[in-house]
Structures are given as C-alpha cells and as structure tokens.
Amino acid sequence: MTFAIDWQSLHLLRPWWLLALLPAFWLAWRSWRAQNRSSDWSKVVDAELLPHLLEGEQSTRRRFWPLLMLCGWVIATLAISGPAWQKLPQPLYMQESALVILLDLSRSMDANDLTPSRLTHARLKILDILAQRHEGQTGLVVYTDEAYVVSPLTDDNRTIANLVPALSSEVMPSQGSRLSVAIERANKLLDDAGFQNAQLLVVSDGVNDQRAFDLAQQLATQNRTLSTLAIGNQQGSPIPLSSGGFLKDSDGAIVISKADHASLQRIAALGGGRYTPLRHDGSDLTTLFPEELQPLDHGVESERQQSQQQWHDEGVWLLLPLLILAAFAFRRGWLFSVVFCVLLIQPQTSYALEWDHLWQSRDQQAANTMQLQQFQQAAEQFADPLWQASALYRAGDYQQAAELFSQYNTADSHYNRGNALAKAGQLPEAIAAYQAALEIDPKHQDSQFNLALLQSLMEQQQDQQSDSNQQGDEGEQQAGESQQQGEDGEPQSQPGEQSGEQSEQQPSSSQPSNSEENPNASESSAATEQNESTEEGDDTAQATQQTENKTGDESNAEQAQQAEPQESAQSESDAAAEEQAQYLQQWLRRIPDDPGGLLRRKFEQQHQQQQPQQREEHQPW
C-alpha cells in the first residue's frame, strides 16, 4: 500500500454521491441564519449593555457546532464517493463450473496392456486433472455394476487426490460395467448442488451399456456434456488376478480384454463432449479441457493480469478525520472517547476467526484440522468419540484411542481397538478385540487377517521364549557341572607334585608347574623352604595358613566359573528380548495401512442398502 497520491489519476468511483453535499450546505445555511436571528439582540438592546447581557463563549460554541457538522458531512460524503488513484490486482470472478469424473473400476481396468495396469494410468491421469484444475468444483464417482460416490462436488481437490490412490477393483462389492448408473448418480450430484451447466468425464476402456448411450443423448437437453478418456489399447491383454493367474470366462478360457475406443467415441459424440485416448504428453487433457487446463504463456498471462487490475477505493482513509470529529460530538464525554480510541490502537492478543467456522460444527472444524496432519489438536476438537479416537490413533496415543474405541460395541470399533492395542504392544488384548469383532461380524476380513497375523506372532514368540529358556537351562547345567568339577578337584589341590598331577588331569585349571605362570606355586615353595628351618608350631601354623589361602583361591575360582554361565545366560536373555522387540516392530510395519478399507466398507454398506433391480445381463468384467 502506497500513500503517494497520483493527482493525475485521482478520480471518484461513485461521483453521484457528491449530490449529498447540497442538502448539507442548505441545512448549514439555515442553521446559521436561525442562530443569527435568535441571538440578534442588537436591535433591542443598547450596544454598551449587550456584552454584559450575552455570554460570548456560549454564543461562539453555538456557532461552532453547525460548522463541525458540515465538516463531518463533507468528509463522509467524500469517503462514500470512493476516491481512487491507483490500481491493484484483484480477482474479478470465480469460475462456477462443475466437473464429475466417472471412473470405471471393473476387472478389465486391471489389464496390463499398459504397464503396470490400465487403472494405474487412469489414477495418475485423474491426479493430473486435479492438480491443474484450480477453479470450479469437482466430484468423483466410481462404478462397476453399481455406482458409488467417492467425493461429492467440492473445490478441495486435495481431498479427492488423497482418495484416488486407494481406488481399485478390489474395493468394489460387485463387478460389471454399467455406465448408465454412474451417469444417473452424477446427474443427482449436480442437481443437488444446483449446477445446470456441467461436464461429465468418463475414464474407462469401453462402454457396453445401451442405456448409457440414451442417457448421454439426454444430457444435451440439460446443458451438460459428456466427454470420454479411453484407457488401454485395442490389442488387449489378459486380466491378472490378485490371487494369481488370469481371469477366465464361464468356459474356462482366459479373458482377453480389448479397449473399445469406438464405443467411447460414439458416446462422447452423443453427449456433446470430446473424446481422446490416453496420451503421456498431456495433449489429452488439452483436448478435454481446452480452456480450463491449457497452460498459459507469458503473453496471455500478462493480459489476464491487466484485465484483473481494479481501481482501489481509498475512501477508508477519510474515516480517520471523521472519527476525530465524532469525538467532539460527545461534548462532555469527548475526552473519554479519545482515550478509548487510543486504547484500541494498543496491540492486543488476536484470535483468528474464520467466517466459515461460523457455519461448521466442532467435528467439521476438527476434520479440517485433521487434514492438516495436526492430529493431537484435532483430537481435542472432536466431540464425536470415534473421530477423537481416530485422531488419537494417528497421533500415536494408542492406549487412549483403545479406551475410546471400547465405548462402542460394533465390529469396526473392536477392529480399531485391536489395531490400537497391537500398536501399543498389548498383543493378547488385541487378539481378544479382533475376536470380539468377528463375533459380531464373522465376515470382517480385516479382523480375520490381523487375528491370524497376531496368533502366528504369538506362537513365534512362545517358540523363541522356549528356546531362550532351554538355553538358560543349559547354562545352569553347565554351571552345575563346573561347580561339581571344582568340588572334585578341591582335595587334590595340594602343593608339590600332587598339584601338578591334578593340573594335568584337569586341563581347565592353570598349570602350577611354572612359577612365572602361577605365582601361587612360588609362594608354596617358599613356604616349604621356610617350614624346614622353623619349629613345629610355626610349621603347623604356616601349613594351616597355606591351606586357607588355597581354599580361598579355589573358592574365588569356583565363583568365577559360576558367574561366567550366569553372565552368558543374562546376555542371551537380553539378546532374545532385543530380538523380540525388533520382531514386534517388523510385525507392526506389516500391519497393512489399508486406506481402501474404509471405501470398501462404505461401498458394501451402500450395496446392501440398495434395492435389487431387474438388470440386463452384462459381462462381469
């Protein structure tokens, strides 16, 4: 913001407001004239007595207020008229277009004629569309034999982009390829959102639904178009299965899925849209969205920026002198108003309040916080215990999350509680939680998988624990044998030749024959020589002392031999515990982070709620 006024560019955005000055001047003139008439005592009072009869200050004050009101009126009128002298870039409009993407999730999209699969290329292309679409609202519908809404119309493309990688044919509760139900679901989304002009984009490898062609032709009457993006080539390839092998038909022959570009081109022509095959250079998106997604060169961008330049209304600055004049309107309380304004200027603690928060519940605000990866803050905002537990789980507070999940007696709640307990290292409690989930829903596949995984882990831990116990028992047995050997060698540990013979019989003992290797031997010989030249009493005392020294040395050796297997067993136990902890961490990493599980259960629930209808026979892929 610059305060330099360009007088040549100065003009009024709303000049007709200057007409409001005419009644202001007229009222000011009438007020001034009335005051002169009411206070014109000079005609009836002598001029010498007039100063003593009139209060000059009061007369001046009465004449001051009309002038003050006139100044305020003029300043307010000029502010409303919109003085402007500079242009600032401002968005002129927001494009209110609507796009609904219809993604085919039938088995044929798993064909690998496009490496690694057609569906992988389709997902990447949808992510490109979401990344380049900056205006309007976008929705996503997936379909096989039935259609399901992944995301309603929204301008938050990042949320849709987070869901796209989880889309696969395995999340769908049924198979088939009926585009007609997807078109009907897309029309319902557009009608509910109030969009008349909209575009439908079909991402598929072919259309074999005759009713879809009829619906596409009806879209023209609704000011809606249908475009197609063909995935796959016409040579085709087998459809691999996740369990291994390839998809086969009822006769046992391997199905070769070929992309039907002709049907996609035909339905796009009936729907008044565009058709293009998948291309890796981005020209397919340029064909489908020539205006919305086409990159702009520098020249076009400069022209658009100039077209977005608007005169900036500077009338707000005239409110400052108007506030000063308003302070005098308080008359006796004008000083208080000035002090109050000064206090408002002082910096205060600000609290961010978005307008959207006024129309959102606590759970909706917490969900937005959760999308920003602020899980701990989201857990504090959530009012719903299940959402709060999910936020705590992602924040790493598994114990608290498990306690919140335990408040509900549903299969999903027990399953989530089991995951939290497993993350917390409480494997037996996690197994019990998975078993509780299977008691409510025996077909809960995620609980079955995690339960089997935990049970196998517990068995491996028990095997490792039994192996470590056996190693500990062997260590204790070796310690006992060493102790027994020490007891057997104790009466034979005499000085002289017997000690040497005992050393030869027990290789585990140190050789005492060399005085340099065993200082105890030199001490024994010195003691023997001294015994020859001393009295009997001294000889007996010396022999007793020598025997005690020998006994103490042997006791220390026995303690050292006992300590060695104990330390070995302790180190083996620590190694086993560390190995168990590492294995637990590896197992926790093996727990599948299945983002498609939520979509799978959502689609299954919708599939069960839908009423069975009479449908034409279509190929199941």
Coordinates of N, CA and C in Angstrom, one line a residue, residues 18-234:
L18 N -21.7 12.9 -4.6 CA -21.5 14.4 -4.3 C -22.7 15.2 -4.2
L19 N -23.8 14.7 -4.8 CA -25.1 15.4 -4.7 C -25.6 15.4 -3.2
A20 N -25.0 14.6 -2.4 CA -25.4 14.6 -1.0 C -24.9 15.8 -0.3
L21 N -24.0 16.6 -0.9 CA -23.4 17.8 -0.3 C -24.4 18.9 -0.4
L22 N -25.3 18.9 -1.3 CA -26.3 20.0 -1.5 C -27.2 20.2 -0.3
P23 N -27.8 19.1 0.2 CA -28.6 19.3 1.5 C -27.8 19.7 2.7
A24 N -26.5 19.3 2.7 CA -25.7 19.6 3.8 C -25.4 21.1 3.9
F25 N -25.1 21.7 2.7 CA -24.9 23.2 2.7 C -26.2 23.9 3.0
W26 N -27.3 23.4 2.5 CA -28.5 24.1 2.7 C -28.9 24.1 4.2
L27 N -28.7 22.9 4.9 CA -29.0 22.8 6.3 C -28.1 23.7 7.1
A28 N -26.8 23.7 6.7 CA -25.9 24.6 7.4 C -26.2 26.0 7.3
W29 N -26.7 26.4 6.1 CA -27.0 27.9 6.0 C -28.3 28.2 6.8
R30 N -29.3 27.3 6.8 CA -30.5 27.5 7.6 C -30.1 27.6 9.1
S31 N -29.3 26.7 9.5 CA -28.9 26.7 11.0 C -28.2 28.0 11.3
W32 N -27.3 28.4 10.5 CA -26.5 29.6 10.8 C -27.4 30.9 10.8
R33 N -28.4 30.9 9.9 CA -29.3 32.0 9.8 C -30.2 32.0 11.0
A34 N -30.7 30.8 11.4 CA -31.6 30.8 12.6 C -30.9 31.3 13.8
Q35 N -29.6 30.9 14.0 CA -28.9 31.3 15.2 C -28.7 32.9 15.2
N36 N -28.5 33.4 14.0 CA -28.3 34.9 13.9 C -29.6 35.6 14.3
R37 N -30.7 35.0 13.9 CA -32.0 35.7 14.2 C -32.3 35.6 15.6
S38 N -32.1 34.4 16.2 CA -32.4 34.2 17.6 C -31.5 35.0 18.6
S39 N -30.3 35.3 18.1 CA -29.4 36.0 19.0 C -29.2 37.4 18.6
D40 N -30.0 38.0 17.7 CA -29.8 39.4 17.2 C -30.5 40.3 18.2
W41 N -29.9 40.5 19.4 CA -30.4 41.4 20.4 C -29.9 42.9 20.1
S42 N -29.1 43.1 19.2 CA -28.6 44.4 18.9 C -29.6 45.4 18.5
K43 N -30.8 44.8 18.0 CA -31.8 45.7 17.6 C -32.7 46.3 18.7
V44 N -32.6 45.6 19.9 CA -33.5 46.0 21.0 C -32.7 46.3 22.2
V45 N -31.4 46.0 22.2 CA -30.5 46.3 23.4 C -29.4 47.3 23.0
D46 N -29.1 48.1 23.9 CA -28.1 49.1 23.7 C -26.8 48.4 23.5
A47 N -25.9 48.9 22.6 CA -24.6 48.2 22.3 C -23.7 48.2 23.5
E48 N -23.8 49.2 24.4 CA -22.9 49.1 25.6 C -23.3 48.1 26.6
L49 N -24.6 47.7 26.6 CA -25.1 46.7 27.6 C -25.1 45.3 27.0
L50 N -25.0 45.2 25.6 CA -25.0 43.9 25.0 C -23.9 42.9 25.5
P51 N -22.7 43.4 25.6 CA -21.6 42.4 26.0 C -21.9 41.9 27.4
H52 N -22.5 42.7 28.3 CA -22.8 42.2 29.7 C -24.0 41.3 29.8
L53 N -24.9 41.4 28.8 CA -26.0 40.5 28.8 C -25.8 39.1 28.1
L54 N -25.0 39.1 27.1 CA -24.7 37.9 26.4 C -23.4 37.2 26.8
E55 N -23.5 35.9 26.8 CA -22.3 35.1 27.1 C -21.6 34.8 25.8
G56 N -20.4 35.4 25.7 CA -19.7 35.3 24.4 C -19.3 33.8 24.1
E57 N -18.8 33.1 25.2 CA -18.4 31.7 25.0 C -19.5 30.8 24.5
Q58 N -20.7 31.0 25.1 CA -21.8 30.2 24.7 C -22.2 30.5 23.3
S59 N -22.2 31.8 22.9 CA -22.6 32.2 21.6 C -21.6 31.6 20.6
T60 N -20.3 31.6 20.9 CA -19.3 31.0 20.0 C -19.5 29.5 19.9
R61 N -19.8 28.9 21.0 CA -20.0 27.4 20.9 C -21.2 27.0 20.1
R62 N -22.2 27.8 20.2 CA -23.4 27.5 19.3 C -23.1 27.7 17.9
R63 N -22.3 28.6 17.5 CA -22.0 28.8 16.1 C -20.9 27.8 15.7
F64 N -20.2 27.1 16.6 CA -19.2 26.2 16.2 C -19.8 24.9 15.8
W65 N -20.9 24.4 16.3 CA -21.5 23.1 16.0 C -22.0 23.0 14.6
P66 N -22.6 24.0 14.0 CA -23.0 23.8 12.6 C -21.8 23.6 11.7
L67 N -20.7 24.3 12.0 CA -19.5 24.2 11.1 C -18.9 22.8 11.3
L68 N -19.0 22.3 12.6 CA -18.4 20.9 12.8 C -19.3 19.9 12.1
M69 N -20.6 20.0 12.1 CA -21.4 19.1 11.5 C -21.2 19.1 9.9
L70 N -21.0 20.3 9.4 CA -20.8 20.5 8.0 C -19.5 19.8 7.6
C71 N -18.5 19.9 8.3 CA -17.2 19.3 8.0 C -17.4 17.7 8.0
G72 N -18.1 17.2 9.0 CA -18.3 15.8 9.1 C -19.1 15.3 7.9
W73 N -20.1 16.0 7.5 CA -20.9 15.6 6.4 C -20.1 15.6 5.1
V74 N -19.3 16.6 4.9 CA -18.5 16.7 3.7 C -17.5 15.5 3.7
I75 N -16.8 15.2 4.8 CA -15.8 14.2 4.8 C -16.5 12.8 4.6
A76 N -17.6 12.6 5.2 CA -18.3 11.3 5.0 C -18.8 11.1 3.5
T77 N -19.3 12.2 2.9 CA -19.7 12.1 1.5 C -18.5 11.8 0.6
L78 N -17.4 12.5 0.8 CA -16.2 12.2 0.0 C -15.7 10.8 0.2
A79 N -15.8 10.3 1.4 CA -15.4 8.9 1.6 C -16.3 7.9 0.9
I80 N -17.6 8.2 0.9 CA -18.6 7.3 0.2 C -18.4 7.4 -1.3
S81 N -18.1 8.5 -1.8 CA -17.9 8.7 -3.2 C -16.8 7.9 -3.8
G82 N -15.8 7.4 -3.0 CA -14.8 6.5 -3.4 C -13.6 7.1 -4.2
P83 N -12.8 8.0 -3.5 CA -11.6 8.5 -4.2 C -10.6 7.4 -4.5
A84 N -10.0 7.4 -5.6 CA -9.1 6.4 -6.0 C -8.1 7.0 -7.0
W85 N -6.8 6.5 -6.8 CA -5.7 7.0 -7.7 C -4.7 5.9 -8.1
Q86 N -5.0 4.6 -7.7 CA -4.1 3.5 -8.1 C -4.9 2.3 -8.3
K87 N -4.4 1.4 -9.2 CA -5.0 0.1 -9.5 C -4.2 -1.0 -8.7
L88 N -5.0 -2.0 -8.2 CA -4.4 -3.1 -7.6 C -5.0 -4.4 -8.2
P89 N -4.2 -5.5 -8.3 CA -4.7 -6.7 -8.8 C -5.7 -7.4 -7.9
Q90 N -6.9 -7.7 -8.4 CA -7.9 -8.3 -7.6 C -8.6 -9.3 -8.5
P91 N -9.0 -10.5 -7.9 CA -9.8 -11.5 -8.7 C -11.1 -10.9 -9.1
L92 N -11.4 -11.0 -10.4 CA -12.6 -10.4 -10.9 C -13.8 -11.4 -10.7
Y93 N -13.6 -12.7 -10.8 CA -14.7 -13.6 -10.7 C -14.1 -15.0 -10.4
M94 N -14.9 -15.9 -9.9 CA -14.6 -17.3 -9.6 C -15.4 -18.1 -10.6
Q95 N -14.8 -18.9 -11.4 CA -15.5 -19.7 -12.3 C -16.3 -20.8 -11.6
E96 N -17.6 -20.8 -11.8 CA -18.5 -21.7 -11.2 C -18.8 -22.9 -12.1
S97 N -17.8 -23.6 -12.6 CA -18.0 -24.8 -13.4 C -18.0 -26.0 -12.5
A98 N -18.6 -27.1 -13.1 CA -18.7 -28.3 -12.3 C -18.2 -29.4 -13.2
L99 N -17.4 -30.3 -12.7 CA -16.9 -31.5 -13.4 C -17.1 -32.7 -12.5
V100 N -17.7 -33.7 -13.0 CA -17.8 -35.0 -12.3 C -17.1 -36.1 -13.1
I101 N -16.1 -36.7 -12.5 CA -15.3 -37.7 -13.1 C -15.9 -39.1 -12.8
L102 N -16.2 -39.9 -13.9 CA -16.7 -41.2 -13.7 C -15.6 -42.2 -14.0
L103 N -15.2 -42.9 -13.0 CA -14.0 -43.8 -13.2 C -14.5 -45.3 -13.2
D104 N -14.2 -46.0 -14.2 CA -14.5 -47.4 -14.3 C -13.6 -48.3 -13.5
L105 N -14.1 -49.0 -12.5 CA -13.4 -49.9 -11.7 C -13.7 -51.4 -11.9
S106 N -14.1 -51.7 -13.1 CA -14.3 -53.1 -13.4 C -13.0 -53.9 -13.6
R107 N -13.1 -55.2 -13.6 CA -11.9 -56.0 -13.7 C -11.1 -55.7 -15.0
S108 N -11.7 -55.3 -16.0 CA -10.9 -55.1 -17.2 C -9.9 -53.9 -17.1
M109 N -10.1 -53.1 -16.1 CA -9.2 -52.0 -15.9 C -7.9 -52.5 -15.2
D110 N -7.9 -53.8 -14.8 CA -6.6 -54.3 -14.3 C -5.8 -54.9 -15.3
A111 N -6.2 -54.9 -16.6 CA -5.4 -55.5 -17.7 C -4.1 -54.7 -17.8
N112 N -3.0 -55.4 -18.1 CA -1.7 -54.9 -18.1 C -1.2 -54.6 -19.5
D113 N -2.1 -54.3 -20.4 CA -1.5 -53.8 -21.7 C -0.8 -52.5 -21.6
L114 N -1.2 -51.7 -20.6 CA -0.5 -50.5 -20.2 C 0.2 -50.9 -18.9
T115 N 1.5 -50.9 -18.8 CA 2.3 -51.3 -17.7 C 2.2 -50.2 -16.6
P116 N 1.9 -50.5 -15.3 CA 1.6 -51.8 -14.8 C 0.1 -52.3 -15.0
S117 N -0.8 -51.3 -15.2 CA -2.2 -51.6 -15.4 C -2.9 -50.4 -16.0
R118 N -4.0 -50.6 -16.6 CA -4.8 -49.5 -17.1 C -5.3 -48.6 -15.9
L119 N -5.7 -49.2 -14.8 CA -6.2 -48.5 -13.7 C -5.1 -47.5 -13.1
T120 N -3.9 -48.0 -13.1 CA -2.8 -47.1 -12.6 C -2.6 -45.9 -13.4
H121 N -2.7 -46.1 -14.7 CA -2.6 -44.9 -15.6 C -3.8 -44.0 -15.5
A122 N -5.0 -44.6 -15.3 CA -6.2 -43.8 -15.1 C -6.1 -43.0 -13.8
R123 N -5.6 -43.6 -12.7 CA -5.5 -42.8 -11.5 C -4.5 -41.7 -11.6
L124 N -3.4 -41.9 -12.3 CA -2.4 -40.8 -12.5 C -2.9 -39.7 -13.3
K125 N -3.7 -40.1 -14.3 CA -4.3 -39.0 -15.2 C -5.3 -38.2 -14.4
I126 N -6.1 -38.8 -13.5 CA -7.0 -38.1 -12.7 C -6.3 -37.2 -11.7
L127 N -5.2 -37.6 -11.2 CA -4.4 -36.7 -10.3 C -3.9 -35.5 -11.1
D128 N -3.5 -35.7 -12.4 CA -3.1 -34.6 -13.2 C -4.2 -33.6 -13.4
I129 N -5.4 -34.1 -13.6 CA -6.6 -33.2 -13.8 C -6.8 -32.4 -12.5
L130 N -6.8 -33.1 -11.4 CA -7.0 -32.4 -10.1 C -5.9 -31.3 -9.8
A131 N -4.7 -31.6 -10.2 CA -3.6 -30.7 -9.9 C -3.7 -29.5 -10.8
Q132 N -4.2 -29.6 -12.0 CA -4.3 -28.5 -13.0 C -5.6 -27.7 -12.9
R133 N -6.6 -28.3 -12.2 CA -7.9 -27.7 -12.2 C -7.9 -26.8 -10.9
H134 N -7.9 -25.5 -11.1 CA -7.8 -24.5 -10.0 C -9.1 -23.8 -9.7
E135 N -10.1 -23.9 -10.6 CA -11.3 -23.2 -10.4 C -12.5 -24.2 -10.6
G136 N -13.6 -23.9 -10.0 CA -14.8 -24.7 -10.2 C -14.8 -25.9 -9.1
Q137 N -15.8 -26.7 -9.2 CA -16.0 -27.8 -8.3 C -15.9 -29.1 -9.0
T138 N -15.4 -30.1 -8.3 CA -15.1 -31.4 -8.9 C -15.7 -32.5 -8.0
G139 N -16.2 -33.5 -8.6 CA -16.8 -34.7 -7.9 C -16.2 -35.9 -8.6
L140 N -16.2 -37.0 -7.8 CA -15.7 -38.3 -8.3 C -16.7 -39.4 -8.0
V141 N -17.0 -40.2 -9.0 CA -17.9 -41.3 -8.9 C -17.2 -42.5 -9.5
V142 N -17.3 -43.7 -8.9 CA -16.7 -44.9 -9.4 C -17.9 -45.9 -9.7
Y143 N -17.7 -46.7 -10.6 CA -18.8 -47.6 -11.0 C -18.3 -49.0 -11.4
T144 N -19.0 -50.0 -11.2 CA -18.9 -51.3 -11.8 C -20.3 -51.7 -12.3
D145 N -20.9 -52.7 -11.6 CA -22.3 -53.0 -11.8 C -23.2 -51.9 -11.1
E146 N -22.7 -51.2 -10.1 CA -23.3 -50.1 -9.4 C -22.4 -48.9 -9.3
A147 N -23.0 -47.8 -9.0 CA -22.2 -46.6 -8.9 C -22.1 -46.1 -7.5
Y148 N -21.0 -45.6 -7.1 CA -20.8 -45.1 -5.7 C -20.0 -43.8 -5.8
V149 N -20.4 -42.9 -4.8 CA -19.8 -41.5 -4.8 C -18.6 -41.6 -3.9
V150 N -17.5 -41.3 -4.4 CA -16.2 -41.2 -3.6 C -16.2 -39.8 -3.0
S151 N -16.5 -38.8 -3.8 CA -16.4 -37.4 -3.3 C -17.5 -36.6 -3.9
P152 N -18.4 -35.9 -3.2 CA -19.3 -35.0 -3.8 C -18.6 -33.8 -4.4
L153 N -19.4 -32.9 -5.0 CA -18.8 -31.8 -5.6 C -18.2 -30.9 -4.6
T154 N -16.9 -30.6 -4.8 CA -16.1 -29.7 -3.8 C -15.0 -29.0 -4.6
D155 N -14.6 -27.9 -4.0 CA -13.5 -27.2 -4.6 C -12.1 -27.6 -4.0
D156 N -12.2 -28.5 -3.0 CA -11.0 -29.0 -2.4 C -10.5 -30.2 -3.1
N157 N -9.7 -30.0 -4.1 CA -9.1 -31.1 -5.0 C -8.1 -31.9 -4.2
R158 N -7.5 -31.4 -3.2 CA -6.5 -32.2 -2.4 C -7.2 -33.4 -1.7
T159 N -8.4 -33.1 -1.2 CA -9.1 -34.2 -0.6 C -9.4 -35.4 -1.5
I160 N -9.8 -35.0 -2.7 CA -10.1 -36.1 -3.7 C -8.8 -36.8 -4.1
A161 N -7.7 -36.0 -4.2 CA -6.4 -36.6 -4.6 C -6.0 -37.6 -3.6
N162 N -6.3 -37.3 -2.3 CA -5.9 -38.3 -1.3 C -6.6 -39.6 -1.4
L163 N -7.8 -39.6 -2.0 CA -8.6 -40.8 -2.1 C -8.3 -41.6 -3.3
V164 N -7.8 -41.0 -4.3 CA -7.6 -41.6 -5.6 C -6.7 -42.8 -5.5
P165 N -5.5 -42.8 -4.8 CA -4.6 -43.9 -4.8 C -5.3 -45.2 -4.2
A166 N -6.3 -45.0 -3.4 CA -6.9 -46.2 -2.7 C -8.0 -46.9 -3.6
L167 N -8.2 -46.3 -4.8 CA -9.3 -46.9 -5.7 C -8.7 -48.1 -6.4
S168 N -9.4 -49.2 -6.4 CA -9.0 -50.4 -7.1 C -10.3 -51.2 -7.3
S169 N -10.2 -52.2 -8.2 CA -11.3 -53.1 -8.4 C -11.7 -53.9 -7.2
E170 N -10.7 -54.1 -6.3 CA -11.0 -54.9 -5.1 C -11.9 -54.2 -4.1
V171 N -12.0 -52.9 -4.1 CA -12.8 -52.2 -3.1 C -14.3 -52.3 -3.5
M172 N -14.6 -52.7 -4.7 CA -16.0 -52.7 -5.2 C -16.7 -54.0 -4.7
P173 N -17.9 -53.9 -4.2 CA -18.6 -55.1 -3.7 C -19.1 -56.0 -4.8
S174 N -19.3 -55.5 -6.0 CA -19.8 -56.3 -7.1 C -19.0 -55.9 -8.4
Q175 N -19.2 -56.7 -9.4 CA -18.4 -56.4 -10.7 C -19.4 -56.3 -11.8
G176 N -18.9 -55.7 -12.9 CA -19.7 -55.4 -14.0 C -19.2 -54.1 -14.6
S177 N -19.9 -53.5 -15.6 CA -19.5 -52.2 -16.2 C -20.8 -51.6 -16.7
R178 N -21.5 -50.9 -15.8 CA -22.7 -50.2 -16.2 C -22.5 -48.7 -16.1
L179 N -22.3 -48.1 -17.2 CA -22.0 -46.6 -17.2 C -23.3 -45.9 -16.9
S180 N -24.5 -46.4 -17.2 CA -25.7 -45.7 -17.1 C -26.0 -45.4 -15.6
V181 N -25.7 -46.3 -14.7 CA -25.9 -45.9 -13.3 C -25.0 -44.8 -12.8
A182 N -23.8 -44.8 -13.4 CA -22.9 -43.7 -13.0 C -23.3 -42.4 -13.5
I183 N -23.9 -42.4 -14.7 CA -24.4 -41.1 -15.2 C -25.6 -40.6 -14.4
E184 N -26.5 -41.5 -14.0 CA -27.6 -41.1 -13.1 C -27.1 -40.6 -11.8
R185 N -26.1 -41.2 -11.2 CA -25.6 -40.7 -9.9 C -24.9 -39.4 -10.1
A186 N -24.2 -39.1 -11.2 CA -23.6 -37.8 -11.5 C -24.7 -36.8 -11.6
N187 N -25.7 -37.1 -12.4 CA -26.8 -36.1 -12.5 C -27.4 -35.7 -11.2
K188 N -27.6 -36.7 -10.3 CA -28.1 -36.4 -9.0 C -27.2 -35.5 -8.2
L189 N -25.9 -35.7 -8.3 CA -25.0 -34.8 -7.6 C -25.1 -33.4 -8.1
L190 N -25.2 -33.3 -9.4 CA -25.3 -31.9 -10.0 C -26.6 -31.3 -9.6
D191 N -27.7 -32.0 -9.6 CA -29.0 -31.4 -9.3 C -29.0 -31.0 -7.8
D192 N -28.4 -31.8 -7.0 CA -28.4 -31.5 -5.5 C -27.6 -30.2 -5.3
A193 N -26.5 -30.0 -6.1 CA -25.6 -28.9 -5.9 C -26.1 -27.7 -6.6
G194 N -27.2 -27.8 -7.5 CA -27.7 -26.7 -8.2 C -27.0 -26.2 -9.4
F195 N -26.2 -27.2 -10.0 CA -25.5 -26.8 -11.2 C -26.3 -27.2 -12.4
Q196 N -26.4 -26.3 -13.4 CA -27.1 -26.6 -14.6 C -26.1 -27.0 -15.7
N197 N -25.1 -26.1 -15.9 CA -24.1 -26.4 -16.9 C -22.9 -27.1 -16.2
A198 N -22.6 -28.3 -16.7 CA -21.6 -29.2 -16.1 C -21.1 -30.1 -17.1
Q199 N -19.9 -30.7 -16.8 CA -19.3 -31.6 -17.7 C -19.0 -33.0 -17.0
L200 N -19.3 -34.0 -17.6 CA -19.1 -35.4 -17.1 C -17.9 -36.0 -17.9
L201 N -16.9 -36.5 -17.2 CA -15.8 -37.2 -17.9 C -15.7 -38.6 -17.5
V202 N -15.8 -39.5 -18.5 CA -15.8 -40.9 -18.3 C -14.4 -41.4 -18.6
V203 N -13.8 -42.1 -17.6 CA -12.5 -42.7 -17.7 C -12.7 -44.2 -17.7
S204 N -12.6 -44.8 -18.9 CA -12.9 -46.2 -19.0 C -12.2 -46.8 -20.2
D205 N -12.3 -48.1 -20.4 CA -11.8 -48.8 -21.5 C -12.8 -49.2 -22.5
G206 N -14.1 -48.8 -22.3 CA -15.1 -49.2 -23.2 C -16.5 -49.1 -22.6
V207 N -17.5 -49.0 -23.4 CA -18.9 -48.9 -23.0 C -19.7 -50.1 -23.7
N208 N -20.4 -50.9 -22.9 CA -21.2 -51.9 -23.4 C -22.6 -51.9 -22.8
D209 N -23.0 -50.6 -22.4 CA -24.3 -50.4 -21.8 C -25.2 -49.5 -22.7
Q210 N -26.2 -50.1 -23.3 CA -27.0 -49.4 -24.3 C -27.7 -48.3 -23.7
R211 N -28.2 -48.4 -22.4 CA -28.9 -47.4 -21.7 C -28.0 -46.1 -21.5
A212 N -26.7 -46.3 -21.4 CA -25.8 -45.2 -21.2 C -25.8 -44.3 -22.4
F213 N -25.9 -44.9 -23.6 CA -26.0 -44.1 -24.8 C -27.3 -43.2 -24.9
D214 N -28.4 -43.7 -24.4 CA -29.6 -43.0 -24.3 C -29.5 -41.8 -23.3
L215 N -28.9 -42.1 -22.2 CA -28.7 -41.0 -21.2 C -27.7 -40.0 -21.7
A216 N -26.7 -40.3 -22.4 CA -25.8 -39.4 -22.9 C -26.5 -38.4 -23.9
Q217 N -27.4 -39.0 -24.7 CA -28.1 -38.1 -25.6 C -29.0 -37.1 -24.9
Q218 N -29.5 -37.5 -23.7 CA -30.4 -36.7 -23.0 C -29.7 -35.5 -22.3
L219 N -28.4 -35.7 -22.1 CA -27.6 -34.6 -21.4 C -27.6 -33.3 -22.1
A220 N -27.8 -33.4 -23.4 CA -27.8 -32.1 -24.2 C -28.9 -31.2 -23.8
T221 N -30.1 -31.8 -23.5 CA -31.2 -31.0 -23.1 C -31.0 -30.4 -21.7
Q222 N -30.1 -30.9 -20.9 CA -29.8 -30.3 -19.6 C -28.6 -29.4 -19.6
N223 N -28.1 -29.0 -20.7 CA -26.9 -28.2 -20.8 C -25.7 -28.8 -20.2
R224 N -25.6 -30.1 -20.3 CA -24.5 -30.9 -19.8 C -23.8 -31.7 -20.9
T225 N -22.5 -31.9 -20.8 CA -21.8 -32.6 -21.8 C -21.1 -33.8 -21.2
L226 N -20.8 -34.8 -22.0 CA -20.2 -36.0 -21.6 C -19.0 -36.2 -22.5
S227 N -17.8 -36.2 -21.9 CA -16.5 -36.5 -22.6 C -16.0 -37.8 -22.1
T228 N -15.1 -38.4 -22.9 CA -14.5 -39.7 -22.6 C -13.0 -39.7 -22.8
L229 N -12.3 -40.4 -21.9 CA -10.9 -40.6 -21.9 C -10.7 -42.1 -22.0
A230 N -10.2 -42.6 -23.2 CA -10.0 -44.0 -23.4 C -8.7 -44.5 -22.8
I231 N -8.8 -45.6 -22.0 CA -7.7 -46.2 -21.4 C -7.5 -47.6 -22.0
G232 N -6.2 -47.9 -22.4 CA -5.9 -49.2 -23.0 C -5.8 -49.2 -24.5
N233 N -5.3 -50.2 -25.0 CA -5.2 -50.4 -26.5 C -6.1 -51.4 -27.0
Q234 N -6.3 -51.5 -28.3 CA -7.2 -52.4 -28.9 C -6.7 -53.8 -29.1

